[in-house]
Amino acid sequence: MGTPGAVLVDSMIVIEAVRTGCWNAISGQRDVVTVEECAEELGRGDSSARGYVRVSEQDIARARVEPVPEQAAAAFRLTYPAADGLDPGERDLLALANSRADEFLLCSCDKAAVVAACASGWLDRVISLEALAAVVGARPHPGLKVQFTEGRMSQWRTSLRLGGSI
C-alpha cells in the first residue's frame, strides 16, 4: 500500500477499528479523513443497543473531519446517478473523494459504497480495514467481523472486475 495520501473512512470503519483496538494505530500513522455526516453518525448511536460500541469525541478528533462542498456533492450526483440511494455518510465520503485531485485510499465495508467506487474508477483505491490495520502493524483484538476483512474485499473486487455484482 505504500505511503498514500489521505485514507477516507466511513462511520462503520471507525466503529470497528475502535471495537478491535486498532483505531489509535491507524489514526496515529495515517492521515485519516472522514466527513461531517460520518462524524455525526458516530455520535448518534443507541448506547442501549446490543453490541453498541462507544466512539468518544477523542476518537473522532483523531480523524480530520472535512465538510463536503455543495459543488462536490452535486458533481458526484451527476457522475454517479445512484448516489441518492447511498447511506448519507458514504454518499458524502464518496463526493469528497470525487472532488480530490490527490492520492487517497477509501476504506469502507459498505457494499453500495464499493460498487460506487468501482463505477467511479477507484476500485484499486478501496481497501479493507484488515489491510489498513496490517499496514500500520495493528492486530485487531477481538478479531474483525467478516465484512471488514481482506478476504471479503477481495471477493467483492473480483466479482466487480468480472462484471458481476456483490
PDB file of N, CA, C and O in Angstrom, residues 14-87:
ATOM      1  N   VAL A  14     -14.633   3.320  11.484  1.00  0.00           N
ATOM      2  CA  VAL A  14     -14.199   3.892  12.767  1.00  0.00           C
ATOM      3  C   VAL A  14     -14.728   3.040  13.922  1.00  0.00           C
ATOM      4  O   VAL A  14     -13.990   2.690  14.844  1.00  0.00           O
ATOM      5  N   ILE A  15     -15.993   2.675  13.862  1.00  0.00           N
ATOM      6  CA  ILE A  15     -16.600   1.881  14.939  1.00  0.00           C
ATOM      7  C   ILE A  15     -15.867   0.546  15.096  1.00  0.00           C
ATOM      8  O   ILE A  15     -15.509   0.155  16.207  1.00  0.00           O
ATOM      9  N   GLU A  16     -15.627  -0.153  13.998  1.00  0.00           N
ATOM     10  CA  GLU A  16     -14.965  -1.458  14.082  1.00  0.00           C
ATOM     11  C   GLU A  16     -13.502  -1.304  14.512  1.00  0.00           C
ATOM     12  O   GLU A  16     -12.986  -2.128  15.271  1.00  0.00           O
ATOM     13  N   ALA A  17     -12.842  -0.258  14.054  1.00  0.00           N
ATOM     14  CA  ALA A  17     -11.451  -0.029  14.460  1.00  0.00           C
ATOM     15  C   ALA A  17     -11.366   0.280  15.957  1.00  0.00           C
ATOM     16  O   ALA A  17     -10.449  -0.186  16.638  1.00  0.00           O
ATOM     17  N   VAL A  18     -12.327   1.030  16.472  1.00  0.00           N
ATOM     18  CA  VAL A  18     -12.369   1.302  17.915  1.00  0.00           C
ATOM     19  C   VAL A  18     -12.676  -0.001  18.665  1.00  0.00           C
ATOM     20  O   VAL A  18     -12.017  -0.334  19.651  1.00  0.00           O
ATOM     21  N   ARG A  19     -13.663  -0.755  18.185  1.00  0.00           N
ATOM     22  CA  ARG A  19     -14.059  -2.004  18.850  1.00  0.00           C
ATOM     23  C   ARG A  19     -12.898  -2.984  18.961  1.00  0.00           C
ATOM     24  O   ARG A  19     -12.735  -3.664  19.969  1.00  0.00           O
ATOM     25  N   THR A  20     -12.074  -3.042  17.935  1.00  0.00           N
ATOM     26  CA  THR A  20     -10.991  -4.023  17.896  1.00  0.00           C
ATOM     27  C   THR A  20      -9.642  -3.455  18.335  1.00  0.00           C
ATOM     28  O   THR A  20      -8.620  -4.142  18.234  1.00  0.00           O
ATOM     29  N   GLY A  21      -9.645  -2.220  18.812  1.00  0.00           N
ATOM     30  CA  GLY A  21      -8.427  -1.646  19.374  1.00  0.00           C
ATOM     31  C   GLY A  21      -7.353  -1.242  18.382  1.00  0.00           C
ATOM     32  O   GLY A  21      -6.195  -1.089  18.772  1.00  0.00           O
ATOM     33  N   CYS A  22      -7.706  -1.056  17.116  1.00  0.00           N
ATOM     34  CA  CYS A  22      -6.674  -0.659  16.154  1.00  0.00           C
ATOM     35  C   CYS A  22      -6.821   0.785  15.665  1.00  0.00           C
ATOM     36  O   CYS A  22      -6.020   1.255  14.856  1.00  0.00           O
ATOM     37  N   TRP A  23      -7.802   1.508  16.193  1.00  0.00           N
ATOM     38  CA  TRP A  23      -8.052   2.874  15.748  1.00  0.00           C
ATOM     39  C   TRP A  23      -6.872   3.804  16.043  1.00  0.00           C
ATOM     40  O   TRP A  23      -6.462   4.586  15.185  1.00  0.00           O
ATOM     41  N   ASN A  24      -6.315   3.731  17.225  1.00  0.00           N
ATOM     42  CA  ASN A  24      -5.213   4.638  17.566  1.00  0.00           C
ATOM     43  C   ASN A  24      -4.004   4.407  16.670  1.00  0.00           C
ATOM     44  O   ASN A  24      -3.355   5.366  16.245  1.00  0.00           O
ATOM     45  N   ALA A  25      -3.702   3.153  16.366  1.00  0.00           N
ATOM     46  CA  ALA A  25      -2.565   2.855  15.483  1.00  0.00           C
ATOM     47  C   ALA A  25      -2.822   3.402  14.078  1.00  0.00           C
ATOM     48  O   ALA A  25      -1.938   4.030  13.473  1.00  0.00           O
ATOM     49  N   ILE A  26      -4.013   3.185  13.570  1.00  0.00           N
ATOM     50  CA  ILE A  26      -4.341   3.654  12.218  1.00  0.00           C
ATOM     51  C   ILE A  26      -4.329   5.180  12.164  1.00  0.00           C
ATOM     52  O   ILE A  26      -3.669   5.781  11.314  1.00  0.00           O
ATOM     53  N   SER A  27      -5.059   5.802  13.075  1.00  0.00           N
ATOM     54  CA  SER A  27      -5.169   7.267  13.037  1.00  0.00           C
ATOM     55  C   SER A  27      -3.872   7.950  13.450  1.00  0.00           C
ATOM     56  O   SER A  27      -3.654   9.109  13.114  1.00  0.00           O
ATOM     57  N   GLY A  28      -3.001   7.239  14.145  1.00  0.00           N
ATOM     58  CA  GLY A  28      -1.716   7.811  14.517  1.00  0.00           C
ATOM     59  C   GLY A  28      -0.673   7.719  13.420  1.00  0.00           C
ATOM     60  O   GLY A  28       0.305   8.473  13.428  1.00  0.00           O
ATOM     61  N   GLN A  29      -0.878   6.805  12.461  1.00  0.00           N
ATOM     62  CA  GLN A  29       0.122   6.602  11.417  1.00  0.00           C
ATOM     63  C   GLN A  29      -0.329   7.015  10.021  1.00  0.00           C
ATOM     64  O   GLN A  29       0.473   7.022   9.094  1.00  0.00           O
ATOM     65  N   ARG A  30      -1.574   7.310   9.866  1.00  0.00           N
ATOM     66  CA  ARG A  30      -2.113   7.710   8.565  1.00  0.00           C
ATOM     67  C   ARG A  30      -2.897   9.007   8.691  1.00  0.00           C
ATOM     68  O   ARG A  30      -3.414   9.332   9.762  1.00  0.00           O
ATOM     69  N   ASP A  31      -3.007   9.707   7.587  1.00  0.00           N
ATOM     70  CA  ASP A  31      -3.837  10.904   7.512  1.00  0.00           C
ATOM     71  C   ASP A  31      -5.266  10.424   7.269  1.00  0.00           C
ATOM     72  O   ASP A  31      -5.646  10.157   6.134  1.00  0.00           O
ATOM     73  N   VAL A  32      -6.014  10.248   8.352  1.00  0.00           N
ATOM     74  CA  VAL A  32      -7.369   9.698   8.270  1.00  0.00           C
ATOM     75  C   VAL A  32      -8.359  10.853   8.131  1.00  0.00           C
ATOM     76  O   VAL A  32      -8.340  11.802   8.917  1.00  0.00           O
ATOM     77  N   VAL A  33      -9.219  10.731   7.129  1.00  0.00           N
ATOM     78  CA  VAL A  33     -10.198  11.771   6.826  1.00  0.00           C
ATOM     79  C   VAL A  33     -11.586  11.146   6.799  1.00  0.00           C
ATOM     80  O   VAL A  33     -11.772  10.043   6.284  1.00  0.00           O
ATOM     81  N   THR A  34     -12.533  11.864   7.367  1.00  0.00           N
ATOM     82  CA  THR A  34     -13.933  11.493   7.220  1.00  0.00           C
ATOM     83  C   THR A  34     -14.718  12.764   6.935  1.00  0.00           C
ATOM     84  O   THR A  34     -14.133  13.839   6.804  1.00  0.00           O
ATOM     85  N   VAL A  35     -16.008  12.641   6.812  1.00  0.00           N
ATOM     86  CA  VAL A  35     -16.861  13.792   6.515  1.00  0.00           C
ATOM     87  C   VAL A  35     -17.752  14.100   7.715  1.00  0.00           C
ATOM     88  O   VAL A  35     -17.917  13.271   8.611  1.00  0.00           O
ATOM     89  N   GLU A  36     -18.327  15.275   7.716  1.00  0.00           N
ATOM     90  CA  GLU A  36     -19.156  15.714   8.833  1.00  0.00           C
ATOM     91  C   GLU A  36     -20.304  14.750   9.117  1.00  0.00           C
ATOM     92  O   GLU A  36     -20.592  14.449  10.272  1.00  0.00           O
ATOM     93  N   GLU A  37     -20.955  14.244   8.074  1.00  0.00           N
ATOM     94  CA  GLU A  37     -22.079  13.320   8.272  1.00  0.00           C
ATOM     95  C   GLU A  37     -21.620  12.072   9.022  1.00  0.00           C
ATOM     96  O   GLU A  37     -22.303  11.606   9.936  1.00  0.00           O
ATOM     97  N   CYS A  38     -20.470  11.527   8.664  1.00  0.00           N
ATOM     98  CA  CYS A  38     -19.958  10.335   9.360  1.00  0.00           C
ATOM     99  C   CYS A  38     -19.625  10.666  10.814  1.00  0.00           C
ATOM    100  O   CYS A  38     -19.932   9.880  11.716  1.00  0.00           O
ATOM    101  N   ALA A  39     -19.018  11.814  11.052  1.00  0.00           N
ATOM    102  CA  ALA A  39     -18.697  12.205  12.423  1.00  0.00           C
ATOM    103  C   ALA A  39     -19.968  12.338  13.254  1.00  0.00           C
ATOM    104  O   ALA A  39     -20.015  11.909  14.417  1.00  0.00           O
ATOM    105  N   GLU A  40     -21.022  12.885  12.660  1.00  0.00           N
ATOM    106  CA  GLU A  40     -22.301  12.999  13.362  1.00  0.00           C
ATOM    107  C   GLU A  40     -22.917  11.623  13.611  1.00  0.00           C
ATOM    108  O   GLU A  40     -23.471  11.372  14.679  1.00  0.00           O
ATOM    109  N   GLU A  41     -22.817  10.730  12.634  1.00  0.00           N
ATOM    110  CA  GLU A  41     -23.341   9.367  12.796  1.00  0.00           C
ATOM    111  C   GLU A  41     -22.667   8.676  13.985  1.00  0.00           C
ATOM    112  O   GLU A  41     -23.322   7.942  14.729  1.00  0.00           O
ATOM    113  N   LEU A  42     -21.377   8.920  14.157  1.00  0.00           N
ATOM    114  CA  LEU A  42     -20.637   8.284  15.251  1.00  0.00           C
ATOM    115  C   LEU A  42     -21.155   8.713  16.617  1.00  0.00           C
ATOM    116  O   LEU A  42     -21.064   7.969  17.582  1.00  0.00           O
ATOM    117  N   GLY A  43     -21.712   9.900  16.689  1.00  0.00           N
ATOM    118  CA  GLY A  43     -22.248  10.392  17.945  1.00  0.00           C
ATOM    119  C   GLY A  43     -23.711  10.086  18.171  1.00  0.00           C
ATOM    120  O   GLY A  43     -24.257  10.368  19.233  1.00  0.00           O
ATOM    121  N   ARG A  44     -24.385   9.473  17.190  1.00  0.00           N
ATOM    122  CA  ARG A  44     -25.826   9.230  17.285  1.00  0.00           C
ATOM    123  C   ARG A  44     -26.200   7.828  17.713  1.00  0.00           C
ATOM    124  O   ARG A  44     -27.370   7.507  17.809  1.00  0.00           O
ATOM    125  N   GLY A  45     -25.260   6.969  17.952  1.00  0.00           N
ATOM    126  CA  GLY A  45     -25.565   5.568  18.266  1.00  0.00           C
ATOM    127  C   GLY A  45     -26.442   5.411  19.490  1.00  0.00           C
ATOM    128  O   GLY A  45     -26.491   6.271  20.368  1.00  0.00           O
ATOM    129  N   ASP A  46     -27.139   4.304  19.547  1.00  0.00           N
ATOM    130  CA  ASP A  46     -28.013   3.969  20.666  1.00  0.00           C
ATOM    131  C   ASP A  46     -27.207   3.139  21.666  1.00  0.00           C
ATOM    132  O   ASP A  46     -26.972   1.950  21.450  1.00  0.00           O
ATOM    133  N   SER A  47     -26.813   3.750  22.755  1.00  0.00           N
ATOM    134  CA  SER A  47     -25.949   3.070  23.726  1.00  0.00           C
ATOM    135  C   SER A  47     -26.631   1.888  24.418  1.00  0.00           C
ATOM    136  O   SER A  47     -25.956   1.065  25.023  1.00  0.00           O
ATOM    137  N   SER A  48     -27.951   1.764  24.293  1.00  0.00           N
ATOM    138  CA  SER A  48     -28.632   0.624  24.897  1.00  0.00           C
ATOM    139  C   SER A  48     -28.749  -0.556  23.930  1.00  0.00           C
ATOM    140  O   SER A  48     -29.185  -1.636  24.321  1.00  0.00           O
ATOM    141  N   ALA A  49     -28.342  -0.344  22.679  1.00  0.00           N
ATOM    142  CA  ALA A  49     -28.433  -1.409  21.678  1.00  0.00           C
ATOM    143  C   ALA A  49     -27.370  -2.481  21.919  1.00  0.00           C
ATOM    144  O   ALA A  49     -26.247  -2.173  22.334  1.00  0.00           O
ATOM    145  N   ARG A  50     -27.733  -3.711  21.661  1.00  0.00           N
ATOM    146  CA  ARG A  50     -26.800  -4.837  21.808  1.00  0.00           C
ATOM    147  C   ARG A  50     -25.619  -4.627  20.854  1.00  0.00           C
ATOM    148  O   ARG A  50     -25.800  -4.301  19.688  1.00  0.00           O
ATOM    149  N   GLY A  51     -24.419  -4.790  21.349  1.00  0.00           N
ATOM    150  CA  GLY A  51     -23.220  -4.647  20.528  1.00  0.00           C
ATOM    151  C   GLY A  51     -22.776  -3.210  20.302  1.00  0.00           C
ATOM    152  O   GLY A  51     -21.868  -2.965  19.516  1.00  0.00           O
ATOM    153  N   TYR A  52     -23.434  -2.271  20.991  1.00  0.00           N
ATOM    154  CA  TYR A  52     -23.067  -0.861  20.821  1.00  0.00           C
ATOM    155  C   TYR A  52     -21.593  -0.641  21.151  1.00  0.00           C
ATOM    156  O   TYR A  52     -21.072  -1.173  22.121  1.00  0.00           O
ATOM    157  N   VAL A  53     -20.919   0.130  20.307  1.00  0.00           N
ATOM    158  CA  VAL A  53     -19.525   0.491  20.531  1.00  0.00           C
ATOM    159  C   VAL A  53     -19.478   2.000  20.719  1.00  0.00           C
ATOM    160  O   VAL A  53     -19.897   2.754  19.841  1.00  0.00           O
ATOM    161  N   ARG A  54     -18.973   2.420  21.850  1.00  0.00           N
ATOM    162  CA  ARG A  54     -18.874   3.847  22.136  1.00  0.00           C
ATOM    163  C   ARG A  54     -17.642   4.412  21.421  1.00  0.00           C
ATOM    164  O   ARG A  54     -16.525   3.943  21.617  1.00  0.00           O
ATOM    165  N   VAL A  55     -17.883   5.407  20.593  1.00  0.00           N
ATOM    166  CA  VAL A  55     -16.804   6.136  19.931  1.00  0.00           C
ATOM    167  C   VAL A  55     -16.776   7.513  20.582  1.00  0.00           C
ATOM    168  O   VAL A  55     -17.733   8.271  20.479  1.00  0.00           O
ATOM    169  N   SER A  56     -15.689   7.806  21.260  1.00  0.00           N
ATOM    170  CA  SER A  56     -15.593   9.056  22.018  1.00  0.00           C
ATOM    171  C   SER A  56     -15.264  10.245  21.118  1.00  0.00           C
ATOM    172  O   SER A  56     -14.827  10.077  19.975  1.00  0.00           O
ATOM    173  N   GLU A  57     -15.459  11.419  21.660  1.00  0.00           N
ATOM    174  CA  GLU A  57     -15.072  12.644  20.950  1.00  0.00           C
ATOM    175  C   GLU A  57     -13.572  12.627  20.642  1.00  0.00           C
ATOM    176  O   GLU A  57     -13.148  13.094  19.597  1.00  0.00           O
ATOM    177  N   GLN A  58     -12.785  12.063  21.566  1.00  0.00           N
ATOM    178  CA  GLN A  58     -11.337  11.963  21.345  1.00  0.00           C
ATOM    179  C   GLN A  58     -11.037  11.038  20.169  1.00  0.00           C
ATOM    180  O   GLN A  58     -10.122  11.293  19.386  1.00  0.00           O
ATOM    181  N   ASP A  59     -11.804   9.957  20.049  1.00  0.00           N
ATOM    182  CA  ASP A  59     -11.634   9.052  18.903  1.00  0.00           C
ATOM    183  C   ASP A  59     -11.937   9.788  17.602  1.00  0.00           C
ATOM    184  O   ASP A  59     -11.171   9.697  16.635  1.00  0.00           O
ATOM    185  N   ILE A  60     -13.035  10.509  17.591  1.00  0.00           N
ATOM    186  CA  ILE A  60     -13.429  11.254  16.380  1.00  0.00           C
ATOM    187  C   ILE A  60     -12.383  12.312  16.047  1.00  0.00           C
ATOM    188  O   ILE A  60     -12.037  12.516  14.879  1.00  0.00           O
ATOM    189  N   ALA A  61     -11.842  12.953  17.071  1.00  0.00           N
ATOM    190  CA  ALA A  61     -10.854  14.016  16.863  1.00  0.00           C
ATOM    191  C   ALA A  61      -9.548  13.493  16.263  1.00  0.00           C
ATOM    192  O   ALA A  61      -8.738  14.279  15.749  1.00  0.00           O
ATOM    193  N   ARG A  62      -9.325  12.194  16.302  1.00  0.00           N
ATOM    194  CA  ARG A  62      -8.111  11.616  15.719  1.00  0.00           C
ATOM    195  C   ARG A  62      -8.176  11.590  14.191  1.00  0.00           C
ATOM    196  O   ARG A  62      -7.177  11.337  13.523  1.00  0.00           O
ATOM    197  N   ALA A  63      -9.351  11.845  13.637  1.00  0.00           N
ATOM    198  CA  ALA A  63      -9.527  11.934  12.183  1.00  0.00           C
ATOM    199  C   ALA A  63      -9.747  13.390  11.816  1.00  0.00           C
ATOM    200  O   ALA A  63     -10.264  14.180  12.615  1.00  0.00           O
ATOM    201  N   ARG A  64      -9.370  13.733  10.618  1.00  0.00           N
ATOM    202  CA  ARG A  64      -9.663  15.070  10.098  1.00  0.00           C
ATOM    203  C   ARG A  64     -11.066  15.012   9.508  1.00  0.00           C
ATOM    204  O   ARG A  64     -11.344  14.199   8.630  1.00  0.00           O
ATOM    205  N   VAL A  65     -11.956  15.844  10.027  1.00  0.00           N
ATOM    206  CA  VAL A  65     -13.343  15.866   9.561  1.00  0.00           C
ATOM    207  C   VAL A  65     -13.480  17.022   8.572  1.00  0.00           C
ATOM    208  O   VAL A  65     -13.274  18.176   8.925  1.00  0.00           O
ATOM    209  N   GLU A  66     -13.803  16.677   7.337  1.00  0.00           N
ATOM    210  CA  GLU A  66     -13.897  17.690   6.283  1.00  0.00           C
ATOM    211  C   GLU A  66     -15.341  17.891   5.848  1.00  0.00           C
ATOM    212  O   GLU A  66     -16.104  16.922   5.747  1.00  0.00           O
ATOM    213  N   PRO A  67     -15.696  19.132   5.561  1.00  0.00           N
ATOM    214  CA  PRO A  67     -17.027  19.388   5.006  1.00  0.00           C
ATOM    215  C   PRO A  67     -17.049  18.971   3.535  1.00  0.00           C
ATOM    216  O   PRO A  67     -16.001  18.889   2.891  1.00  0.00           O
ATOM    217  N   VAL A  68     -18.211  18.693   3.025  1.00  0.00           N
ATOM    218  CA  VAL A  68     -18.363  18.384   1.604  1.00  0.00           C
ATOM    219  C   VAL A  68     -18.967  19.619   0.946  1.00  0.00           C
ATOM    220  O   VAL A  68     -20.123  19.958   1.208  1.00  0.00           O
ATOM    221  N   PRO A  69     -18.192  20.298   0.122  1.00  0.00           N
ATOM    222  CA  PRO A  69     -18.738  21.478  -0.560  1.00  0.00           C
ATOM    223  C   PRO A  69     -19.955  21.096  -1.406  1.00  0.00           C
ATOM    224  O   PRO A  69     -20.014  19.997  -1.975  1.00  0.00           O
ATOM    225  N   GLU A  70     -20.919  21.991  -1.470  1.00  0.00           N
ATOM    226  CA  GLU A  70     -22.145  21.716  -2.234  1.00  0.00           C
ATOM    227  C   GLU A  70     -21.836  21.353  -3.675  1.00  0.00           C
ATOM    228  O   GLU A  70     -22.473  20.468  -4.248  1.00  0.00           O
ATOM    229  N   GLN A  71     -20.843  22.015  -4.259  1.00  0.00           N
ATOM    230  CA  GLN A  71     -20.484  21.713  -5.650  1.00  0.00           C
ATOM    231  C   GLN A  71     -19.969  20.283  -5.781  1.00  0.00           C
ATOM    232  O   GLN A  71     -20.256  19.608  -6.761  1.00  0.00           O
ATOM    233  N   ALA A  72     -19.218  19.823  -4.790  1.00  0.00           N
ATOM    234  CA  ALA A  72     -18.688  18.450  -4.823  1.00  0.00           C
ATOM    235  C   ALA A  72     -19.824  17.448  -4.712  1.00  0.00           C
ATOM    236  O   ALA A  72     -19.833  16.420  -5.405  1.00  0.00           O
ATOM    237  N   ALA A  73     -20.787  17.729  -3.840  1.00  0.00           N
ATOM    238  CA  ALA A  73     -21.934  16.839  -3.682  1.00  0.00           C
ATOM    239  C   ALA A  73     -22.743  16.780  -4.982  1.00  0.00           C
ATOM    240  O   ALA A  73     -23.141  15.699  -5.421  1.00  0.00           O
ATOM    241  N   ALA A  74     -22.961  17.922  -5.582  1.00  0.00           N
ATOM    242  CA  ALA A  74     -23.722  17.971  -6.837  1.00  0.00           C
ATOM    243  C   ALA A  74     -22.970  17.266  -7.962  1.00  0.00           C
ATOM    244  O   ALA A  74     -23.572  16.505  -8.744  1.00  0.00           O
ATOM    245  N   ALA A  75     -21.671  17.479  -8.039  1.00  0.00           N
ATOM    246  CA  ALA A  75     -20.873  16.831  -9.087  1.00  0.00           C
ATOM    247  C   ALA A  75     -20.900  15.321  -8.942  1.00  0.00           C
ATOM    248  O   ALA A  75     -21.017  14.593  -9.942  1.00  0.00           O
ATOM    249  N   PHE A  76     -20.835  14.829  -7.714  1.00  0.00           N
ATOM    250  CA  PHE A  76     -20.879  13.377  -7.518  1.00  0.00           C
ATOM    251  C   PHE A  76     -22.234  12.829  -7.937  1.00  0.00           C
ATOM    252  O   PHE A  76     -22.318  11.778  -8.589  1.00  0.00           O
ATOM    253  N   ARG A  77     -23.293  13.526  -7.607  1.00  0.00           N
ATOM    254  CA  ARG A  77     -24.636  13.066  -8.003  1.00  0.00           C
ATOM    255  C   ARG A  77     -24.782  13.023  -9.526  1.00  0.00           C
ATOM    256  O   ARG A  77     -25.466  12.151 -10.064  1.00  0.00           O
ATOM    257  N   LEU A  78     -24.122  13.950 -10.199  1.00  0.00           N
ATOM    258  CA  LEU A  78     -24.186  13.959 -11.662  1.00  0.00           C
ATOM    259  C   LEU A  78     -23.357  12.833 -12.275  1.00  0.00           C
ATOM    260  O   LEU A  78     -23.749  12.253 -13.283  1.00  0.00           O
ATOM    261  N   THR A  79     -22.226  12.518 -11.661  1.00  0.00           N
ATOM    262  CA  THR A  79     -21.365  11.472 -12.219  1.00  0.00           C
ATOM    263  C   THR A  79     -21.791  10.076 -11.783  1.00  0.00           C
ATOM    264  O   THR A  79     -21.445   9.108 -12.441  1.00  0.00           O
ATOM    265  N   TYR A  80     -22.530   9.978 -10.681  1.00  0.00           N
ATOM    266  CA  TYR A  80     -22.992   8.682 -10.194  1.00  0.00           C
ATOM    267  C   TYR A  80     -24.490   8.794  -9.885  1.00  0.00           C
ATOM    268  O   TYR A  80     -24.880   9.164  -8.779  1.00  0.00           O
ATOM    269  N   PRO A  81     -25.328   8.484 -10.867  1.00  0.00           N
ATOM    270  CA  PRO A  81     -26.774   8.675 -10.721  1.00  0.00           C
ATOM    271  C   PRO A  81     -27.409   7.949  -9.532  1.00  0.00           C
ATOM    272  O   PRO A  81     -28.452   8.381  -9.038  1.00  0.00           O
ATOM    273  N   ALA A  82     -26.799   6.872  -9.041  1.00  0.00           N
ATOM    274  CA  ALA A  82     -27.367   6.127  -7.911  1.00  0.00           C
ATOM    275  C   ALA A  82     -26.925   6.703  -6.566  1.00  0.00           C
ATOM    276  O   ALA A  82     -27.174   6.095  -5.519  1.00  0.00           O
ATOM    277  N   ALA A  83     -26.295   7.866  -6.572  1.00  0.00           N
ATOM    278  CA  ALA A  83     -25.757   8.462  -5.343  1.00  0.00           C
ATOM    279  C   ALA A  83     -26.811   8.643  -4.260  1.00  0.00           C
ATOM    280  O   ALA A  83     -26.529   8.418  -3.079  1.00  0.00           O
ATOM    281  N   ASP A  84     -28.004   9.027  -4.633  1.00  0.00           N
ATOM    282  CA  ASP A  84     -29.034   9.267  -3.621  1.00  0.00           C
ATOM    283  C   ASP A  84     -29.511   7.988  -2.944  1.00  0.00           C
ATOM    284  O   ASP A  84     -30.153   8.046  -1.901  1.00  0.00           O
ATOM    285  N   GLY A  85     -29.176   6.824  -3.484  1.00  0.00           N
ATOM    286  CA  GLY A  85     -29.518   5.560  -2.854  1.00  0.00           C
ATOM    287  C   GLY A  85     -28.504   5.110  -1.811  1.00  0.00           C
ATOM    288  O   GLY A  85     -28.726   4.131  -1.111  1.00  0.00           O
ATOM    289  N   LEU A  86     -27.402   5.838  -1.707  1.00  0.00           N
ATOM    290  CA  LEU A  86     -26.363   5.503  -0.732  1.00  0.00           C
ATOM    291  C   LEU A  86     -26.719   6.042   0.649  1.00  0.00           C
ATOM    292  O   LEU A  86     -27.469   7.021   0.774  1.00  0.00           O
ATOM    293  N   ASP A  87     -26.162   5.409   1.666  1.00  0.00           N
ATOM    294  CA  ASP A  87     -26.243   5.953   3.016  1.00  0.00           C
ATOM    295  C   ASP A  87     -25.656   7.364   2.969  1.00  0.00           C
ATOM    296  O   ASP A  87     -24.658   7.601   2.272  1.00  0.00           O
TER     297      ASP A  87
END
